[in-house]
Amino acid sequence: MVAVAILAAGRGTRMKSHLPKVLHPLGGRSLVERVLQSLAEIQPSRQLIIVGYRSDLVQEALSPYPDLEFVEQTEQLGTGHAVQQLLSPLVDFEGDLLVLNGDVPLLRPQTLKSLLHTHQTKQNAATILTAQLPDPKGYGRVFCDGQNIVTQIVEDRDCTAAQKQNRRINAGVYCFRWADLSRVLPQLQSNNDQQEYYLTDTVSILEPVMAVDVEDHQEILGINDRKQLANAYSILQTRVKDDWMKAGVTLIDPDSTTIDDTVQLQPDVIVEPQTHLRGKTLIQAGSRIGPGSLIENSQIGENVTVLYSVVTDSTVAANTRIGPYAHLRGQVQVGDGCRIGNFVELKKTTLGDRTNVAHLSYLGDTTTGERVNVGAGTITANYDGVNKHPTQIGDRTKTGSNSVLVAPITVGADVNIAAGSTVTEDVPNDCLVIARARQVVKPGWRLKSRSEEPPQ
Ligand code: UD1
Ligand code: CA
């Protein structure tokens, strides 16, 4: 049996933030959520999380995880003190305890699985994840005898100059045989530089404790300050982008592109420079996104192009062309083979197949049929200052340039609206609507010049 404990009670002083450190976002997910994700290959029988600083916020942020047991550490007296809080909730527990720091967000699920496997097959009292770092500053140093048997861990601030030369560091990821750990936890002392109870001191008492080096040392990066947070983001991005390139996606300029790891891309998608793909976004095969585009929480069909545009919370069917400079937001649904052109904003609007909104328009709360042509500068006046109202436009209808459709309004199919019309009443099928003042021409009329005026 395996239980998991995540240490997330600290404030994270070095972040210089009011937000608890483990709630800081990293690529659309909080640090602690990323730690939870890294458990994907393990089926723990219990998951405990130690909370303290602003535990109300941490509990609220983790409310979508019903299996988590929250354990309160009211005073944060160190990582050892944090794990001491488990003595009571795990009093009857028999098995292994996997302990993870809540600020180590880049661990791969496979790494934890194999650490646990080694721990169980070797029947160690504890097995800890270590790494050989080019720059080990800030981490606890791990001292071993020849066979990777750990003798002690010394925190960076407690190291002598000679001990600091050791580049093997503690990742903050441990498997413990709970029966052994629970026996030694009460013996911890706080005689160190920080006057804290260190979980790492248990390794000098337990026997045997084995160190296992992680293959890719970027995985164990701990986040203590904003610089490490930015560094973790760039590692995560490199990982995500490398995976998509391997899967058949072209990234023209990976360095200027960001892709959340919640995004799905199909082969032969081309992502142009300065493009950002976020949230629950799917882009289907053959589509070309960018340059200069942001797609968030949206589904983009096959062979779509999106040029210098922003698409959020929307769905676009195949073969549609968007941009440059279009903005789709708030549950827009665009049909197959449409064209959304320059300086067009669509909000909560559904466009039937082969409909064009090619220039300078705003459509809000609008539903169109198929093969509609929305003329340049057409605006739906959907807001009366209090409420939003819908506009319906039937199949094959053409709105003239600069028409205003004052909602609520229904315009039938096969209608032509004359340029410059302000349409305020419903329009039946199959007609021409002209809703503007008729042009007046006055022959021979001209402004009299001053010289022609009679003297005063
Ligand atoms: C810790 C390790 C260090 C290791 C490093 C890896 C100890 C003593 N040191 O150092 O050897 O190299 O992680 O990243 O364990 N926490 C609590 N309650 C507390 C104190 C901390 O829950 O009273 C939590 C924090 O919220 C954090 C985690 O424990 O998520 C680690 O604490 P932190 O202060 O960041 O430890 P480090 O100094 O990084
Ligand atoms: Ca840390």
Coordinates of C-alpha atoms and ligand atoms in Angstrom, one line a residue:
M1 CA 0.0 0.0 0.0
V2 CA 1.2 3.5 -0.8
A3 CA 0.1 6.8 0.7
V4 CA 1.3 10.1 -0.7
A5 CA 2.0 13.3 1.3
I6 CA 2.6 16.7 -0.3
L7 CA 4.2 19.4 1.8
A8 CA 2.5 22.7 1.0
A9 CA 2.2 24.6 4.3
G10 CA 5.1 27.0 3.8
R11 CA 4.5 30.6 2.7
G12 CA 7.3 30.7 0.3
T13 CA 9.0 33.8 1.7
R14 CA 11.4 34.1 -1.2
M15 CA 8.5 34.5 -3.7
K16 CA 7.7 37.9 -2.0
S17 CA 4.0 37.3 -2.6
H18 CA 0.8 37.3 -0.7
L19 CA -0.3 34.1 -2.6
P20 CA 1.0 30.9 -1.1
K21 CA 3.9 29.7 -3.1
V22 CA 2.2 26.4 -4.2
L23 CA -0.6 28.3 -5.8
H24 CA 1.6 30.3 -8.1
P25 CA 0.6 29.4 -11.7
L26 CA 3.1 27.7 -14.0
G27 CA 1.8 27.4 -17.6
G28 CA -1.9 27.6 -16.6
R29 CA -1.8 25.3 -13.6
S30 CA -0.6 25.9 -10.1
L31 CA 2.6 24.4 -8.8
V32 CA 0.7 22.0 -6.5
E33 CA -1.6 20.9 -9.2
R34 CA 1.4 20.0 -11.3
V35 CA 2.7 17.9 -8.3
L36 CA -0.6 16.1 -8.2
Q37 CA -0.3 15.5 -12.0
S38 CA 3.1 13.8 -11.4
L39 CA 1.3 11.1 -9.5
A40 CA -0.5 9.8 -12.6
E41 CA 1.4 6.5 -12.6
I42 CA 0.9 5.8 -8.9
Q43 CA -2.4 4.5 -7.4
P44 CA -2.1 5.7 -3.8
S45 CA -4.6 4.5 -1.3
R46 CA -4.5 7.8 0.5
Q47 CA -3.4 11.3 -0.6
L48 CA -2.6 13.8 2.1
I49 CA -1.6 17.4 1.7
I50 CA -0.1 19.4 4.5
V51 CA -1.4 23.0 4.5
G52 CA -0.7 25.9 6.8
Y53 CA -0.1 29.4 5.3
R54 CA -3.4 30.6 3.8
S55 CA -4.7 27.0 3.9
D56 CA -8.2 28.4 3.1
L57 CA -6.9 29.5 -0.3
V58 CA -5.0 26.2 -0.9
Q59 CA -8.1 24.1 0.0
E60 CA -10.3 26.2 -2.2
A61 CA -8.0 25.9 -5.2
L62 CA -7.8 22.1 -4.7
S63 CA -11.5 21.6 -4.3
P64 CA -11.7 19.8 -7.7
Y65 CA -9.7 17.0 -6.1
P66 CA -12.1 15.2 -3.8
D67 CA -9.7 12.4 -2.7
L68 CA -7.2 14.8 -1.0
E69 CA -7.1 14.8 2.8
F70 CA -6.0 18.2 4.1
V71 CA -3.8 18.1 7.2
E72 CA -3.3 21.4 9.0
Q73 CA 0.2 22.5 10.2
T74 CA -0.6 25.6 12.1
E75 CA 3.0 26.7 12.7
Q76 CA 5.5 26.0 10.0
L77 CA 8.5 24.7 11.9
G78 CA 10.1 22.8 9.0
T79 CA 9.6 19.9 6.7
G80 CA 10.2 17.3 9.4
H81 CA 7.6 19.1 11.6
A82 CA 5.2 19.0 8.6
V83 CA 5.5 15.2 8.2
Q84 CA 5.1 14.8 12.0
Q85 CA 1.5 16.1 11.5
L86 CA 0.8 12.8 9.7
L87 CA 1.5 10.7 12.8
S88 CA -2.1 10.9 13.9
P89 CA -4.0 10.6 10.5
L90 CA -1.7 7.7 9.5
V91 CA -1.7 6.0 12.9
D92 CA -3.1 2.7 11.4
F93 CA -1.4 3.0 8.1
E94 CA 0.9 0.1 6.9
G95 CA 2.9 0.5 3.8
D96 CA 5.1 3.1 2.1
L97 CA 4.8 6.9 2.2
L98 CA 5.8 8.9 -0.8
V99 CA 6.6 12.4 0.3
L100 CA 6.8 15.3 -2.2
N101 CA 7.6 18.9 -1.8
G102 CA 4.7 21.0 -3.1
D103 CA 7.2 23.3 -5.0
V104 CA 8.7 20.7 -7.3
P105 CA 6.4 20.9 -10.3
L106 CA 8.3 19.3 -13.2
L107 CA 8.6 15.6 -12.1
R108 CA 7.6 13.1 -14.7
P109 CA 5.1 10.4 -13.6
Q110 CA 7.6 7.7 -14.7
T111 CA 10.3 9.0 -12.4
L112 CA 8.1 8.6 -9.4
K113 CA 6.9 5.2 -10.5
S114 CA 10.5 3.9 -10.9
L115 CA 11.6 5.4 -7.6
L116 CA 8.8 3.6 -5.8
H117 CA 9.7 0.4 -7.7
T118 CA 13.3 0.6 -6.6
H119 CA 12.3 1.3 -3.0
Q120 CA 10.0 -1.7 -2.9
T121 CA 12.2 -4.2 -4.6
K122 CA 15.3 -3.2 -2.5
Q123 CA 13.2 -3.1 0.7
N124 CA 14.8 0.1 1.8
A125 CA 13.8 2.0 4.9
A126 CA 13.9 5.1 2.6
T127 CA 14.7 5.8 -1.0
I128 CA 15.4 9.4 -2.0
L129 CA 15.5 11.0 -5.4
T130 CA 18.8 12.9 -6.1
A131 CA 20.5 14.7 -8.9
Q132 CA 24.0 15.8 -9.9
L133 CA 23.6 19.5 -10.5
P134 CA 26.0 21.8 -12.3
D135 CA 24.9 24.5 -9.9
P136 CA 23.7 22.9 -6.6
K137 CA 23.4 26.2 -4.7
G138 CA 20.4 26.3 -2.4
Y139 CA 19.7 22.6 -2.3
G140 CA 20.4 20.1 0.5
R141 CA 23.6 18.1 -0.3
V142 CA 23.4 14.3 -0.2
F143 CA 26.3 12.3 1.2
C144 CA 26.6 8.6 0.4
D145 CA 29.0 5.7 0.8
G146 CA 30.1 3.8 -2.3
Q147 CA 26.8 1.9 -2.8
N148 CA 24.5 4.9 -3.0
I149 CA 23.7 4.4 0.6
V150 CA 22.9 7.7 2.1
T151 CA 24.7 8.7 5.3
Q152 CA 23.4 12.3 5.7
I153 CA 21.8 15.3 4.0
V154 CA 23.1 18.7 4.9
E155 CA 21.2 21.8 3.9
D156 CA 23.0 24.4 1.8
R157 CA 23.1 26.9 4.6
D158 CA 24.4 24.4 7.1
C159 CA 27.2 23.1 4.8
T160 CA 30.9 23.8 5.4
A161 CA 32.8 25.1 2.4
A162 CA 34.1 21.6 1.7
Q163 CA 30.5 20.1 1.9
K164 CA 29.3 22.7 -0.6
Q165 CA 31.6 21.2 -3.2
N166 CA 29.3 18.1 -3.3
R167 CA 27.0 18.5 -6.4
R168 CA 24.7 15.7 -5.5
I169 CA 21.5 17.2 -4.2
N170 CA 18.2 16.2 -2.5
A171 CA 15.3 16.6 -4.9
G172 CA 12.7 16.7 -2.1
V173 CA 11.1 13.5 -3.2
Y174 CA 11.2 10.5 -0.8
C175 CA 9.8 7.0 -0.3
F176 CA 9.7 6.0 3.3
R177 CA 8.6 2.7 4.9
W178 CA 6.0 4.3 7.2
A179 CA 6.6 2.0 10.1
D180 CA 10.2 3.1 10.3
L181 CA 9.6 6.8 9.6
S182 CA 6.8 7.1 12.1
R183 CA 9.2 5.7 14.7
V184 CA 12.0 8.2 14.1
L185 CA 9.9 11.4 13.4
P186 CA 9.5 12.2 17.1
Q187 CA 13.3 12.2 17.6
L188 CA 14.0 15.1 15.3
Q189 CA 15.9 18.1 16.7
S190 CA 16.0 21.7 15.4
N191 CA 19.7 22.4 16.0
N192 CA 20.4 23.9 12.6
D193 CA 20.8 27.4 11.1
Q194 CA 17.0 27.8 10.6
Q195 CA 16.0 26.3 14.0
E196 CA 13.6 24.0 12.1
Y197 CA 12.8 20.3 12.2
Y198 CA 14.2 18.9 9.0
L199 CA 12.7 15.8 7.4
T200 CA 16.1 15.3 5.8
D201 CA 17.6 14.5 9.3
T202 CA 15.6 11.2 9.4
V203 CA 18.0 9.7 6.8
S204 CA 20.8 9.7 9.3
I205 CA 18.7 7.6 11.6
L206 CA 17.0 5.2 9.2
E207 CA 18.7 2.2 7.6
P208 CA 19.2 1.5 4.8
V209 CA 18.5 4.8 2.9
M210 CA 19.3 4.6 -0.8
A211 CA 19.8 7.5 -3.2
V212 CA 18.6 7.2 -6.8
D213 CA 19.8 9.8 -9.4
V214 CA 17.1 11.2 -11.7
E215 CA 18.0 10.9 -15.4
D216 CA 17.0 14.4 -16.4
H217 CA 18.0 16.8 -13.6
Q218 CA 15.6 19.5 -14.9
E219 CA 12.7 17.5 -13.5
I220 CA 13.7 18.2 -9.9
L221 CA 13.9 22.0 -10.1
G222 CA 12.4 23.4 -6.9
I223 CA 10.6 26.8 -7.1
N224 CA 11.7 29.1 -4.4
D225 CA 11.7 32.5 -6.2
R226 CA 10.3 34.1 -9.3
K227 CA 13.5 33.5 -11.3
Q228 CA 13.2 29.7 -10.8
L229 CA 9.5 30.0 -11.7
A230 CA 10.4 31.6 -15.0
N231 CA 13.1 29.0 -15.6
A232 CA 10.6 26.2 -14.9
Y233 CA 8.2 27.7 -17.4
S234 CA 10.9 27.7 -20.1
I235 CA 11.8 24.0 -19.3
L236 CA 8.1 23.1 -19.5
Q237 CA 7.7 24.9 -22.8
T238 CA 10.8 23.2 -24.3
R239 CA 9.3 19.9 -23.3
V240 CA 5.9 20.6 -24.7
K241 CA 7.2 22.0 -28.0
D242 CA 9.7 19.2 -28.5
D243 CA 6.9 16.7 -28.0
W244 CA 4.7 18.4 -30.6
M245 CA 7.5 18.6 -33.2
K246 CA 8.1 14.9 -32.7
A247 CA 4.4 14.3 -33.2
G248 CA 4.4 16.1 -36.6
V249 CA 3.7 19.7 -35.9
T250 CA 5.7 22.4 -37.5
L251 CA 6.8 25.3 -35.2
I252 CA 8.4 27.9 -37.4
D253 CA 10.0 29.7 -34.5
P254 CA 9.7 27.7 -31.3
D255 CA 11.3 30.5 -29.2
S256 CA 8.6 33.0 -30.0
T257 CA 5.8 30.5 -29.5
T258 CA 4.1 29.3 -26.3
I259 CA 1.9 26.2 -26.0
D260 CA 0.2 25.2 -22.8
D261 CA 0.4 21.5 -22.0
T262 CA -3.4 21.3 -22.1
V263 CA -3.4 22.0 -25.8
Q264 CA -4.0 19.3 -28.4
L265 CA -2.5 19.6 -31.9
Q266 CA -2.9 17.2 -34.9
P267 CA -0.1 16.4 -37.4
D268 CA 0.6 19.0 -40.1
V269 CA -0.5 21.9 -38.1
I270 CA 1.8 24.8 -38.7
V271 CA 2.4 27.3 -35.9
E272 CA 3.9 30.5 -37.2
P273 CA 6.0 32.9 -35.0
Q274 CA 4.6 35.0 -32.2
T275 CA 1.7 32.6 -31.6
H276 CA 0.3 31.5 -28.3
L277 CA -1.9 28.5 -27.7
R278 CA -3.6 28.2 -24.4
G279 CA -6.1 26.3 -22.3
K280 CA -8.3 23.5 -23.6
T281 CA -7.5 24.2 -27.3
L282 CA -7.6 21.7 -30.1
I283 CA -6.2 22.4 -33.6
Q284 CA -6.9 19.9 -36.3
A285 CA -4.7 18.7 -39.1
G286 CA -3.4 21.1 -41.8
S287 CA -4.3 24.3 -40.0
R288 CA -1.9 27.2 -40.0
I289 CA -2.0 29.5 -37.0
G290 CA -0.2 32.8 -36.9
P291 CA 1.9 34.7 -37.2
G292 CA 0.8 36.8 -34.2
S293 CA -2.2 34.9 -33.0
L294 CA -3.6 33.9 -29.6
I295 CA -6.0 30.9 -29.4
E296 CA -7.5 30.1 -26.0
N297 CA -10.0 27.4 -25.0
S298 CA -11.0 26.9 -28.7
Q299 CA -11.5 24.2 -31.2
I300 CA -10.1 24.9 -34.7
G301 CA -11.1 22.5 -37.5
E302 CA -8.9 21.2 -40.4
N303 CA -7.2 23.5 -42.9
V304 CA -8.1 26.7 -41.1
T305 CA -5.9 29.8 -41.3
V306 CA -5.7 32.3 -38.5
L307 CA -3.6 35.3 -39.2
Y308 CA -2.8 38.0 -36.6
S309 CA -6.0 37.3 -34.6
V310 CA -7.4 36.4 -31.2
V311 CA -9.8 33.5 -30.8
T312 CA -11.1 32.6 -27.3
D313 CA -13.8 30.2 -26.1
S314 CA -14.9 29.5 -29.7
T315 CA -15.3 26.8 -32.3
V316 CA -14.2 27.2 -35.9
A317 CA -15.1 24.5 -38.6
A318 CA -12.8 23.4 -41.4
N319 CA -11.5 25.5 -44.3
T320 CA -12.3 28.8 -42.7
R321 CA -9.9 31.8 -43.0
I322 CA -9.6 34.2 -40.1
G323 CA -7.8 37.6 -40.0
P324 CA -5.8 39.6 -40.2
Y325 CA -6.9 41.4 -37.1
A326 CA -10.1 39.5 -36.2
H327 CA -11.3 38.9 -32.6
L328 CA -13.6 36.0 -31.8
R329 CA -14.8 35.6 -28.2
G330 CA -17.5 34.3 -26.0
Q331 CA -18.7 31.1 -27.6
V332 CA -18.5 32.0 -31.3
Q333 CA -19.3 29.1 -33.7
V334 CA -18.1 29.5 -37.2
G335 CA -19.2 27.1 -40.0
D336 CA -17.2 25.4 -42.7
G337 CA -15.5 27.5 -45.4
C338 CA -16.2 30.9 -43.9
R339 CA -14.1 34.1 -44.2
I340 CA -13.7 36.4 -41.2
G341 CA -11.6 39.3 -42.3
N342 CA -9.9 42.5 -41.3
F343 CA -11.0 44.2 -38.1
V344 CA -14.0 42.0 -37.5
E345 CA -15.2 41.3 -33.9
L346 CA -17.6 38.4 -33.3
K347 CA -19.1 37.8 -29.9
K348 CA -21.5 34.9 -29.0
T349 CA -22.3 34.5 -32.7
T350 CA -23.0 31.5 -34.9
L351 CA -22.2 31.7 -38.6
G352 CA -23.6 29.1 -41.1
D353 CA -21.3 27.5 -43.6
R354 CA -19.7 29.6 -46.3
T355 CA -20.6 32.9 -44.7
N356 CA -18.4 35.9 -45.1
V357 CA -17.8 38.7 -42.7
A358 CA -14.9 40.2 -44.5
H359 CA -14.3 43.7 -43.3
L360 CA -14.8 46.1 -40.4
S361 CA -17.8 44.5 -38.6
Y362 CA -19.2 43.8 -35.2
L363 CA -21.6 40.9 -34.8
G364 CA -22.8 40.2 -31.3
D365 CA -25.5 37.7 -30.2
T366 CA -26.1 36.9 -33.9
T367 CA -27.0 33.8 -35.8
T368 CA -26.7 33.6 -39.5
G369 CA -27.7 31.0 -42.0
E370 CA -25.5 29.7 -44.8
R371 CA -23.8 31.7 -47.6
V372 CA -24.6 35.0 -46.0
N373 CA -22.5 38.0 -47.0
V374 CA -22.1 40.5 -44.3
G375 CA -21.0 43.7 -46.0
A376 CA -18.1 45.9 -44.9
G377 CA -18.9 47.9 -41.8
T378 CA -22.1 46.0 -40.9
I379 CA -22.8 46.4 -37.2
T380 CA -25.4 44.7 -35.0
A381 CA -26.6 47.1 -32.4
N382 CA -27.2 44.4 -29.8
Y383 CA -27.1 46.4 -26.6
D384 CA -29.7 48.9 -25.5
G385 CA -27.8 50.0 -22.5
V386 CA -29.4 47.5 -20.2
N387 CA -29.9 44.2 -22.1
K388 CA -28.3 42.3 -25.0
H389 CA -30.6 41.3 -27.8
P390 CA -30.3 38.7 -30.6
T391 CA -30.1 39.2 -34.4
Q392 CA -31.0 36.5 -36.9
I393 CA -30.0 36.6 -40.5
G394 CA -31.4 34.0 -43.0
D395 CA -29.5 32.0 -45.7
R396 CA -27.9 33.9 -48.7
T397 CA -28.8 37.3 -47.3
K398 CA -26.5 40.2 -48.1
T399 CA -26.1 43.2 -45.9
G400 CA -25.0 46.4 -47.6
S401 CA -21.9 48.3 -46.5
N402 CA -22.3 50.2 -43.3
S403 CA -25.7 48.7 -42.4
V404 CA -26.9 48.7 -38.8
L405 CA -29.2 46.0 -37.6
V406 CA -30.9 47.1 -34.4
A407 CA -31.6 44.1 -32.3
P408 CA -33.8 42.2 -31.4
I409 CA -34.3 41.7 -35.1
T410 CA -34.9 38.9 -37.6
V411 CA -33.9 39.3 -41.2
G412 CA -35.2 36.6 -43.6
A413 CA -33.4 34.5 -46.3
D414 CA -32.4 36.0 -49.7
V415 CA -32.7 39.5 -48.5
N416 CA -30.6 42.4 -49.8
I417 CA -30.1 45.3 -47.4
A418 CA -29.1 48.5 -49.1
A419 CA -25.8 50.1 -48.1
G420 CA -26.1 52.6 -45.2
S421 CA -29.4 51.2 -43.9
T422 CA -30.4 51.3 -40.3
V423 CA -32.8 48.3 -40.0
T424 CA -35.1 48.4 -37.0
E425 CA -37.9 46.1 -38.0
D426 CA -38.0 42.4 -38.9
V427 CA -37.6 41.7 -42.6
P428 CA -39.4 38.9 -44.5
N429 CA -37.7 36.5 -47.0
D430 CA -36.7 37.4 -50.5
C431 CA -36.8 41.2 -50.7
L432 CA -34.8 44.4 -50.9
V433 CA -34.7 46.6 -47.8
I434 CA -33.7 50.3 -48.0
A435 CA -33.8 52.0 -44.7
R436 CA -32.1 55.3 -45.1
A437 CA -33.0 58.8 -46.2
R438 CA -33.4 59.1 -49.9
Q439 CA -30.7 61.2 -51.6
V440 CA -31.8 64.7 -52.5
V441 CA -30.3 66.5 -55.5
K442 CA -31.1 70.2 -55.9
P443 CA -30.1 71.4 -59.4
G444 CA -28.5 74.8 -59.7
W445 CA -28.2 75.3 -56.0
R446 CA -25.0 76.8 -54.7
L447 CA -23.9 78.7 -51.6
K448 CA -24.0 82.4 -52.4
S449 CA -20.6 84.0 -52.0
R450 CA -20.2 87.0 -49.7
S451 CA -19.5 89.3 -52.6
E452 CA -22.9 88.5 -54.1
E453 CA -24.7 89.3 -50.8
P454 CA -26.4 92.7 -50.7
P455 CA -24.4 95.4 -48.8
Q456 CA -25.6 95.8 -45.2
Ligands
UD1_1 C1 14.0 21.3 0.9 C2 15.0 20.3 1.5 C3 16.3 20.3 0.7 C4 16.0 20.0 -0.8 C5 14.9 21.0 -1.4 C6 14.5 20.5 -2.7 C7 14.5 20.1 3.8 C8 15.0 20.5 5.2 N1 15.2 20.6 2.8 O1 14.7 22.6 1.0 O2 17.2 19.3 1.2 O3 17.2 20.1 -1.5 O4 13.8 21.0 -0.5 O5 13.7 21.4 -3.4 O6 13.5 19.4 3.7 N2 6.9 23.1 4.0 C9 5.9 22.8 4.9 N3 6.0 23.1 6.2 C10 7.1 23.6 6.8 C11 8.2 23.9 5.9 C12 8.1 23.6 4.5 O7 4.9 22.3 4.4 O8 7.1 23.9 8.0 C13 6.8 22.8 2.6 C14 6.9 24.0 1.7 O9 5.6 24.6 1.5 C15 7.5 23.5 0.5 C16 8.3 22.3 0.9 O10 7.9 22.0 2.2 O11 6.5 23.1 -0.5 C17 9.8 22.5 0.9 O12 10.1 23.6 1.8 P1 11.2 24.7 1.5 O13 11.3 25.7 2.5 O14 11.0 25.2 0.1 O15 12.5 23.8 1.5 P2 13.9 24.0 0.8 O16 14.7 25.0 1.6 O17 13.7 24.2 -0.6
CA2 CA 12.0 24.5 -1.9

